[in-house]
Tab-separated table of C-alpha atoms and ligand atoms in Angstrom:
chain	number	residue	atom	x	y	z
A	714	UNK	CA	-21.561	-29.100	47.749
A	715	UNK	CA	-24.468	-29.347	45.459
A	716	UNK	CA	-23.638	-31.378	42.655
A	717	UNK	CA	-25.125	-28.580	40.250
A	718	UNK	CA	-24.565	-24.367	40.841
A	719	UNK	CA	-27.949	-23.425	40.927
A	720	UNK	CA	-29.154	-19.831	39.564
A	721	UNK	CA	-30.149	-17.599	41.919
A	722	UNK	CA	-31.933	-14.322	40.595
A	723	UNK	CA	-32.040	-11.334	42.396
A	724	UNK	CA	-32.620	-7.601	41.975
A	725	UNK	CA	-30.687	-4.708	43.886
A	726	UNK	CA	-34.460	-3.199	43.734
A	727	UNK	CA	-35.886	-5.744	45.721
A	728	UNK	CA	-33.552	-3.630	48.566
A	729	UNK	CA	-35.794	-0.113	48.145
A	730	UNK	CA	-38.649	-1.888	50.510
A	731	UNK	CA	-38.436	-0.676	53.931
A	732	UNK	CA	-41.029	-1.688	56.038
A	733	UNK	CA	-39.597	0.410	58.876
A	734	UNK	CA	-42.640	-0.284	61.768
A	735	UNK	CA	-44.923	-2.677	61.387
A	736	UNK	CA	-48.260	-1.988	63.613
A	737	UNK	CA	-48.978	-5.340	65.662
A	738	UNK	CA	-51.851	-4.944	68.668
A	739	UNK	CA	-51.720	-1.690	69.453
A	740	UNK	CA	-47.533	-1.042	68.872
A	741	UNK	CA	-45.020	-0.196	66.557
A	742	UNK	CA	-42.744	-3.027	66.184
A	743	UNK	CA	-39.094	-3.279	64.155
A	744	UNK	CA	-39.974	-4.824	60.815
A	745	UNK	CA	-38.327	-8.037	60.913
A	746	UNK	CA	-38.612	-8.452	56.496
A	747	UNK	CA	-36.214	-6.168	56.451
A	748	UNK	CA	-33.466	-5.275	53.287
A	749	UNK	CA	-30.557	-7.187	54.844
A	750	UNK	CA	-32.395	-10.170	54.106
A	751	UNK	CA	-31.510	-9.835	50.388
A	752	UNK	CA	-27.740	-9.623	51.306
A	753	UNK	CA	-27.557	-11.962	53.724
A	754	UNK	CA	-29.608	-14.779	51.330
A	755	UNK	CA	-26.986	-13.718	48.564
A	756	UNK	CA	-23.483	-13.605	50.475
A	757	UNK	CA	-24.371	-17.426	51.555
A	758	UNK	CA	-25.277	-17.946	47.971
A	759	UNK	CA	-22.437	-16.799	47.045
A	760	UNK	CA	-19.511	-18.548	49.042
A	761	UNK	CA	-21.824	-21.875	48.573
A	762	UNK	CA	-20.994	-21.312	44.392
A	763	UNK	CA	-23.963	-20.814	42.957
A	764	UNK	CA	-24.657	-18.919	40.468
A	765	UNK	CA	-25.414	-15.100	40.585
A	766	UNK	CA	-28.008	-13.906	37.900
A	767	UNK	CA	-28.597	-9.692	37.759
A	768	UNK	CA	-32.710	-9.976	36.372
A	769	UNK	CA	-33.841	-7.771	34.825
A	770	UNK	CA	-37.957	-5.594	34.488
A	771	UNK	CA	-40.282	-8.553	32.957
A	772	UNK	CA	-43.488	-7.382	31.248
A	773	UNK	CA	-47.261	-7.793	33.060
A	774	UNK	CA	-48.725	-10.523	31.689
A	775	UNK	CA	-47.660	-13.315	34.587
A	776	UNK	CA	-48.589	-10.428	37.195
A	777	UNK	CA	-51.889	-10.229	35.765
A	778	UNK	CA	-52.547	-14.049	35.644
A	779	UNK	CA	-52.514	-14.040	39.145
A	780	UNK	CA	-53.431	-10.419	40.363
A	781	UNK	CA	-56.323	-7.559	39.847
A	782	UNK	CA	-55.302	-5.190	38.299
A	783	UNK	CA	-56.640	-2.401	40.478
A	784	UNK	CA	-54.123	-4.103	43.374
A	785	UNK	CA	-51.542	-3.446	40.754
A	786	UNK	CA	-52.676	0.520	40.289
A	787	UNK	CA	-53.178	0.902	43.975
A	788	UNK	CA	-49.545	-0.843	45.021
A	789	UNK	CA	-48.142	1.625	41.890
A	790	UNK	CA	-49.661	4.725	43.345
A	791	UNK	CA	-50.011	4.512	47.423
A	792	UNK	CA	-46.640	6.470	47.956
A	793	UNK	CA	-46.966	9.284	46.049
A	794	UNK	CA	-50.518	9.657	47.084
A	795	UNK	CA	-49.685	9.662	50.547
A	796	UNK	CA	-46.749	11.706	49.413
A	797	UNK	CA	-49.008	14.256	48.129
A	798	UNK	CA	-50.243	15.172	51.318
A	799	UNK	CA	-51.054	16.683	53.740
A	800	UNK	CA	-50.836	14.075	56.162
A	801	UNK	CA	-47.205	12.890	55.466
A	802	UNK	CA	-46.140	16.156	56.827
A	803	UNK	CA	-49.130	16.050	59.729
A	804	UNK	CA	-48.051	13.307	60.918
A	805	UNK	CA	-44.245	13.245	59.463
A	806	UNK	CA	-44.095	9.626	58.447
A	807	UNK	CA	-43.100	8.537	54.850
A	808	UNK	CA	-45.595	5.304	54.819
A	809	UNK	CA	-49.481	4.648	54.104
A	810	UNK	CA	-51.017	2.834	56.899
A	811	UNK	CA	-53.882	0.988	56.548
A	812	UNK	CA	-56.843	3.163	59.135
A	813	UNK	CA	-59.896	1.753	57.909
A	814	UNK	CA	-61.317	-1.021	56.501
A	815	UNK	CA	-64.680	-1.141	54.123
A	816	UNK	CA	-65.649	-4.877	54.674
A	817	UNK	CA	-69.433	-6.164	54.566
A	818	UNK	CA	-69.848	-4.902	58.202
A	819	UNK	CA	-69.212	-1.353	57.589
A	820	UNK	CA	-70.762	-1.146	54.169
A	821	UNK	CA	-74.015	-3.325	55.415
A	822	UNK	CA	-74.992	-2.980	51.489
A	823	UNK	CA	-74.712	0.741	50.828
A	824	UNK	CA	-73.143	2.081	47.880
A	825	UNK	CA	-69.956	2.490	49.267
A	826	UNK	CA	-67.446	5.131	47.390
A	827	UNK	CA	-63.743	4.193	47.064
A	828	UNK	CA	-61.836	6.653	49.926
A	829	UNK	CA	-60.253	9.232	48.458
A	830	UNK	CA	-57.470	9.691	51.370
A	831	UNK	CA	-55.170	7.120	50.612
A	832	UNK	CA	-54.982	5.673	54.116
A	833	UNK	CA	-58.459	4.592	53.643
A	834	UNK	CA	-58.512	3.871	50.981
A	835	UNK	CA	-56.105	0.773	51.116
A	836	UNK	CA	-58.407	-0.831	53.044
A	837	UNK	CA	-59.739	-2.118	50.215
A	838	UNK	CA	-56.729	-4.143	49.613
A	839	UNK	CA	-54.829	-3.917	52.662
A	840	UNK	CA	-55.541	-7.186	55.288
A	841	UNK	CA	-53.699	-6.055	58.036
A	842	UNK	CA	-51.770	-3.424	60.152
A	843	UNK	CA	-48.299	-4.669	59.919
A	844	UNK	CA	-47.603	-4.365	55.605
A	845	UNK	CA	-46.986	-0.746	55.162
A	846	UNK	CA	-46.089	1.002	51.793
A	847	UNK	CA	-43.820	3.627	51.416
A	848	UNK	CA	-41.057	5.057	48.658
A	849	UNK	CA	-39.939	1.984	46.858
A	850	UNK	CA	-42.247	-0.210	47.726
A	851	UNK	CA	-43.738	-1.307	44.912
A	852	UNK	CA	-40.304	-1.387	43.406
A	853	UNK	CA	-39.361	-3.742	45.750
A	854	UNK	CA	-42.304	-5.968	44.833
A	855	UNK	CA	-42.510	-5.529	41.040
A	856	UNK	CA	-38.644	-6.461	41.289
A	857	UNK	CA	-38.875	-9.340	43.164
A	858	UNK	CA	-41.807	-10.559	40.972
A	859	UNK	CA	-40.077	-10.312	38.269
A	860	UNK	CA	-37.038	-12.471	39.889
A	861	UNK	CA	-39.768	-15.123	39.666
A	862	UNK	CA	-40.732	-14.787	36.331
A	863	UNK	CA	-37.195	-14.836	34.813
A	864	UNK	CA	-36.200	-17.536	37.406
A	865	UNK	CA	-39.111	-20.050	35.746
A	866	UNK	CA	-37.937	-18.586	31.955
A	867	UNK	CA	-34.918	-20.484	32.975
A	868	UNK	CA	-36.621	-23.569	34.491
A	869	UNK	CA	-38.564	-23.881	30.841
A	870	UNK	CA	-35.576	-23.225	29.473
A	871	UNK	CA	-34.532	-26.150	31.164
A	872	UNK	CA	-32.559	-25.484	34.101
A	873	UNK	CA	-33.486	-28.775	35.959
A	874	UNK	CA	-33.996	-25.879	39.290
A	875	UNK	CA	-33.805	-21.667	39.898
A	876	UNK	CA	-34.031	-19.874	42.682
A	877	UNK	CA	-35.496	-16.819	43.231
A	878	UNK	CA	-34.522	-14.049	45.649
A	879	UNK	CA	-37.215	-12.629	46.116
A	880	UNK	CA	-38.057	-9.822	48.232
A	881	UNK	CA	-40.247	-8.531	49.886
A	882	UNK	CA	-41.958	-12.572	49.767
A	883	UNK	CA	-45.196	-13.279	47.908
A	884	UNK	CA	-47.634	-15.705	49.161
A	885	UNK	CA	-50.317	-13.924	51.522
A	886	UNK	CA	-51.017	-11.660	48.678
A	887	UNK	CA	-54.024	-12.725	47.389
A	888	UNK	CA	-56.038	-11.875	43.981
A	889	UNK	CA	-57.076	-8.380	45.306
A	890	UNK	CA	-55.014	-8.219	48.607
A	891	UNK	CA	-52.163	-7.633	49.990
A	892	UNK	CA	-51.041	-8.348	53.691
A	893	UNK	CA	-48.499	-11.020	56.135
A	894	UNK	CA	-45.948	-8.678	54.422
A	895	UNK	CA	-46.681	-9.694	51.366
A	896	UNK	CA	-47.719	-7.287	47.986
A	897	UNK	CA	-47.284	-9.571	45.112
A	898	UNK	CA	-47.669	-13.126	44.948
A	899	UNK	CA	-44.110	-14.028	43.358
A	900	UNK	CA	-44.891	-17.856	43.546
A	901	UNK	CA	-47.828	-17.367	41.899
A	902	UNK	CA	-46.316	-15.656	39.419
A	903	UNK	CA	-43.413	-18.238	38.759
A	904	UNK	CA	-46.630	-20.841	38.268
A	905	UNK	CA	-48.164	-18.601	35.625
A	906	UNK	CA	-44.832	-18.147	34.023
A	907	UNK	CA	-44.224	-21.891	33.715
A	908	UNK	CA	-47.969	-22.702	32.859
A	909	UNK	CA	-47.841	-19.999	29.770
A	910	UNK	CA	-44.226	-21.993	28.995
A	911	UNK	CA	-46.181	-25.042	28.242
A	912	UNK	CA	-46.395	-26.622	32.136
A	913	UNK	CA	-50.053	-28.710	31.444
A	914	UNK	CA	-49.965	-29.487	35.828
A	915	UNK	CA	-47.547	-27.144	37.968
A	916	UNK	CA	-47.459	-28.147	41.698
A	917	UNK	CA	-47.079	-25.712	44.185
A	918	UNK	CA	-45.116	-27.296	47.692
A	919	UNK	CA	-45.177	-23.774	50.217
A	920	UNK	CA	-42.392	-25.206	53.272
A	921	UNK	CA	-42.720	-21.183	54.842
A	922	UNK	CA	-43.637	-22.096	58.262
A	923	UNK	CA	-47.250	-19.824	57.793
A	924	UNK	CA	-50.233	-20.948	55.233
A	925	UNK	CA	-50.079	-19.137	51.771
A	926	UNK	CA	-53.345	-18.153	52.101
A	927	UNK	CA	-52.452	-15.363	49.259
A	928	UNK	CA	-51.371	-18.484	46.891
A	929	UNK	CA	-53.939	-20.391	47.793
A	930	UNK	CA	-57.317	-18.537	47.257
A	931	UNK	CA	-55.186	-17.466	44.184
A	932	UNK	CA	-55.870	-21.619	43.184
A	933	UNK	CA	-57.992	-22.285	45.271
A	934	UNK	CA	-61.219	-23.144	42.432
A	935	UNK	CA	-57.981	-24.629	39.577
A	936	UNK	CA	-57.334	-28.393	38.830
A	937	UNK	CA	-53.768	-27.070	37.059
A	938	UNK	CA	-51.708	-25.417	39.593
A	939	UNK	CA	-52.147	-27.901	42.759
A	940	UNK	CA	-51.500	-26.081	46.130
A	941	UNK	CA	-50.282	-27.662	49.296
A	942	UNK	CA	-48.542	-26.195	52.708
A	943	UNK	CA	-47.142	-27.413	55.464
A	944	UNK	CA	-47.511	-24.639	58.675
A	945	UNK	CA	-48.087	-24.126	62.061
A	946	UNK	CA	-51.665	-24.990	63.073
A	947	UNK	CA	-53.639	-21.243	62.771
A	948	UNK	CA	-56.298	-23.561	65.003
A	949	UNK	CA	-53.531	-22.535	67.846
A	950	UNK	CA	-53.512	-18.476	67.015
A	951	UNK	CA	-51.100	-18.016	63.896
A	952	UNK	CA	-51.118	-16.629	61.351
A	953	UNK	CA	-53.069	-16.542	58.660
A	954	UNK	CA	-55.896	-17.422	61.404
A	955	UNK	CA	-58.930	-17.842	59.717
A	956	UNK	CA	-57.592	-20.298	56.748
A	957	UNK	CA	-55.204	-23.081	55.962
A	958	UNK	CA	-57.105	-25.509	57.390
A	959	UNK	CA	-56.879	-29.544	56.901
A	960	UNK	CA	-60.597	-28.952	55.509
A	961	UNK	CA	-59.800	-26.587	52.449
A	962	UNK	CA	-59.135	-28.670	50.167
A	963	UNK	CA	-59.827	-26.802	46.868
A	964	UNK	CA	-63.704	-26.072	44.602
A	965	UNK	CA	-65.187	-26.481	41.797
A	966	UNK	CA	-62.652	-27.591	39.200
A	967	UNK	CA	-59.656	-27.431	41.912
A	968	UNK	CA	-62.101	-29.638	44.176
A	969	UNK	CA	-58.861	-31.554	45.910
A	970	UNK	CA	-55.867	-29.851	44.237
A	971	UNK	CA	-55.453	-27.798	47.251
A	972	UNK	CA	-54.190	-29.686	51.026
A	973	UNK	CA	-52.979	-28.310	54.119
A	974	UNK	CA	-50.592	-29.798	56.440
A	975	UNK	CA	-51.191	-28.240	59.863
A	976	UNK	CA	-48.116	-28.873	62.732
A	977	UNK	CA	-48.137	-28.698	66.044
A	978	UNK	CA	-46.484	-25.363	67.668
A	979	UNK	CA	-43.311	-26.581	68.993
A	980	UNK	CA	-42.661	-29.082	65.686
A	981	UNK	CA	-39.544	-30.317	64.746
A	982	UNK	CA	-37.993	-31.913	61.999
A	983	UNK	CA	-39.601	-35.655	62.461
A	984	UNK	CA	-43.292	-34.348	62.128
A	985	UNK	CA	-42.250	-31.324	59.217
A	986	UNK	CA	-40.557	-33.777	57.745
A	987	UNK	CA	-43.233	-36.624	57.043
A	988	UNK	CA	-45.500	-33.184	55.950
A	989	UNK	CA	-43.311	-32.517	52.653
A	990	UNK	CA	-42.676	-35.537	52.116
A	991	UNK	CA	-46.416	-36.395	51.837
A	992	UNK	CA	-45.953	-33.055	49.883
A	993	UNK	CA	-43.743	-34.641	47.702
A	994	UNK	CA	-45.014	-37.566	46.890
A	995	UNK	CA	-48.798	-35.945	46.262
A	996	UNK	CA	-47.956	-33.697	42.842
A	997	UNK	CA	-45.912	-35.957	41.851
A	998	UNK	CA	-48.703	-38.463	42.377
A	999	UNK	CA	-51.046	-35.934	40.447
A	1000	UNK	CA	-48.660	-35.911	38.065
A	1001	UNK	CA	-47.367	-32.313	37.708
A	1002	UNK	CA	-45.207	-31.587	35.111
A	1003	UNK	CA	-43.392	-29.056	37.383
A	1004	UNK	CA	-42.877	-27.452	40.930
A	1005	UNK	CA	-42.646	-24.127	42.690
A	1006	UNK	CA	-41.380	-24.080	45.597
A	1007	UNK	CA	-42.645	-21.226	48.209
A	1008	UNK	CA	-39.035	-20.943	50.120
A	1009	UNK	CA	-39.605	-19.786	53.839
A	1010	UNK	CA	-37.160	-20.728	56.021
A	1011	UNK	CA	-38.375	-19.280	58.878
A	1012	UNK	CA	-39.861	-22.660	59.876
A	1013	UNK	CA	-35.937	-22.712	62.014
A	1014	UNK	CA	-36.092	-22.889	65.304
A	1015	UNK	CA	-34.461	-19.708	65.738
A	1016	UNK	CA	-36.520	-17.570	63.917
A	1017	UNK	CA	-38.604	-15.288	65.482
A	1018	UNK	CA	-41.795	-15.494	63.330
A	1019	UNK	CA	-42.392	-18.871	64.194
A	1020	UNK	CA	-43.183	-21.985	67.202
A	1021	UNK	CA	-41.259	-24.103	65.180
A	1022	UNK	CA	-38.319	-25.985	65.006
A	1023	UNK	CA	-37.275	-27.390	62.031
A	1024	UNK	CA	-33.274	-27.637	61.859
A	1025	UNK	CA	-30.809	-26.480	58.561
A	1026	UNK	CA	-30.394	-30.818	58.045
A	1027	UNK	CA	-34.258	-30.147	58.037
A	1028	UNK	CA	-33.845	-27.975	55.509
A	1029	UNK	CA	-31.885	-30.275	53.369
A	1030	UNK	CA	-33.660	-32.949	53.846
A	1031	UNK	CA	-36.883	-31.247	52.622
A	1032	UNK	CA	-34.430	-29.627	49.733
A	1033	UNK	CA	-33.757	-33.623	48.873
A	1034	UNK	CA	-37.292	-35.239	49.139
A	1035	UNK	CA	-38.233	-32.065	46.647
A	1036	UNK	CA	-35.949	-32.422	44.500
A	1037	UNK	CA	-36.243	-36.701	44.376
A	1038	UNK	CA	-39.690	-35.521	42.442
A	1039	UNK	CA	-37.629	-35.034	39.670
A	1040	UNK	CA	-39.487	-32.402	38.363
A	1041	UNK	CA	-38.015	-29.025	36.953
A	1042	UNK	CA	-38.408	-26.790	39.912
A	1043	UNK	CA	-38.654	-23.265	40.860
A	1044	UNK	CA	-37.815	-22.294	44.689
A	1045	UNK	CA	-38.772	-19.052	45.575
A	1046	UNK	CA	-38.460	-16.939	48.615
A	1047	UNK	CA	-40.940	-16.183	51.364
A	1048	UNK	CA	-39.959	-15.759	54.686
A	1049	UNK	CA	-37.295	-15.996	57.092
A	1050	UNK	CA	-35.952	-13.265	59.423
A	1051	UNK	CA	-33.294	-14.488	61.532
A	1052	UNK	CA	-30.416	-12.649	59.979
A	1053	UNK	CA	-27.605	-14.810	61.349
A	1054	UNK	CA	-29.187	-18.635	60.171
A	1055	UNK	CA	-30.806	-17.162	57.150
A	1056	UNK	CA	-28.352	-17.619	53.976
A	1057	UNK	CA	-27.181	-20.911	55.614
A	1058	UNK	CA	-30.972	-22.340	55.794
A	1059	UNK	CA	-31.933	-21.275	52.030
A	1060	UNK	CA	-28.058	-22.877	51.043
A	1061	UNK	CA	-28.726	-26.075	52.443
A	1062	UNK	CA	-32.342	-26.179	50.581
A	1063	UNK	CA	-30.400	-25.729	47.646
A	1064	UNK	CA	-28.313	-27.850	48.712
A	1065	UNK	CA	-30.255	-30.923	48.911
A	1066	UNK	CA	-33.264	-29.663	46.101
A	1067	UNK	CA	-29.282	-30.242	43.910
A	1068	UNK	CA	-28.008	-33.079	45.492
A	1069	UNK	CA	-30.919	-35.680	45.287
B	276	LIG	C1	-44.063	-14.500	54.915
B	276	LIG	C2	-44.401	-14.620	55.484
B	276	LIG	O1	-43.459	-15.106	56.391
B	276	LIG	N1	-44.872	-13.120	56.326
B	276	LIG	C3	-44.946	-13.555	58.013
B	276	LIG	C4	-46.690	-12.946	58.536
B	276	LIG	C5	-46.566	-13.193	60.045
B	276	LIG	N2	-46.577	-12.401	60.389
B	276	LIG	C6	-47.219	-12.075	61.660
B	276	LIG	C7	-46.393	-11.064	62.877
B	276	LIG	C8	-47.384	-11.449	63.997
B	276	LIG	C9	-46.166	-10.797	64.891
B	276	LIG	N3	-44.793	-10.534	65.117
B	276	LIG	C10	-43.934	-9.891	65.923
B	276	LIG	C11	-43.086	-9.408	66.013
B	276	LIG	C12	-42.511	-8.222	66.163
B	276	LIG	N4	-42.338	-7.981	64.749
B	277	LIG	ZN1	-43.653	-17.222	57.006
């Protein structure tokens, strides 16, 4: 049992996003980032005796501090644009599936205009075909970000640790892009909220199985927000594929404020915890005064989305290592897709953190 109850900030609105199918290498696969994740986690944390706190709508400031307004406007309006037709009735499905990507390969210096068709316009912001926007997606993503704002507010107000049950997850959302099941970057929003509340230097430690390319991108040039991640090696063919390499360490004022620790497929507790310990020491040595943990539990052995082999005790120990920093901390939910073990993994992490 944890030494203290952790505030668990959640919202029923986060259940409103239903990914239905992800379009993955040409096949429609069942989405794994489902609303049932919310209830699996809630149930486990309620059983552990943590304090459930229902979130409320928050101001836009933190979102605008980390995202371009064009991305927010697209996500806010996309489902309605699709519903306005005629394609929804023509193809008989309710979600915007990105269909055209106006990268420089296409535009080639031409004076390209924003596309009128929403499924083509989506390619300005979407960077994969697996992250669909349907009815309720915006409301859920917004509520997830608001959970992060509220949890950060609790920590700014003196709580040693607060947990945001943010869903859909966020760490793959970039300043102006969405992908990897992420729409709004909840962890970045938490960090921005702490910063606006007086934090001078925020350390973000990302223990999701995948590198948080969105968070890395948002803070890549900044010295006041450190980003460190342990993840499965993108060079072994894993998401996010094109970034997450150890050589990426930040630029300009942010030089040295990014760290990537990629691990080989099949890595278990020993290698993974050594990397978590290194990141914990790094944020402490750099003089961070607050911590944000991107708490993905998809590095667990049973998870269908990654080849890492971390145990529940491994997650408890990761919590202990990060709790030992003694930094006021916001833990923000990221990935984790194996419903039978999901809640227990999150509970194990919080138990370790709150017992350090
Ligand atoms: C937040 C997070 O953990 N995002 C995961 C992003 C990685 N998604 C890559 C998906 C690869 C295809 N998965 C196939 C499983 C069948 N749905
Ligand atoms: Zn992940």
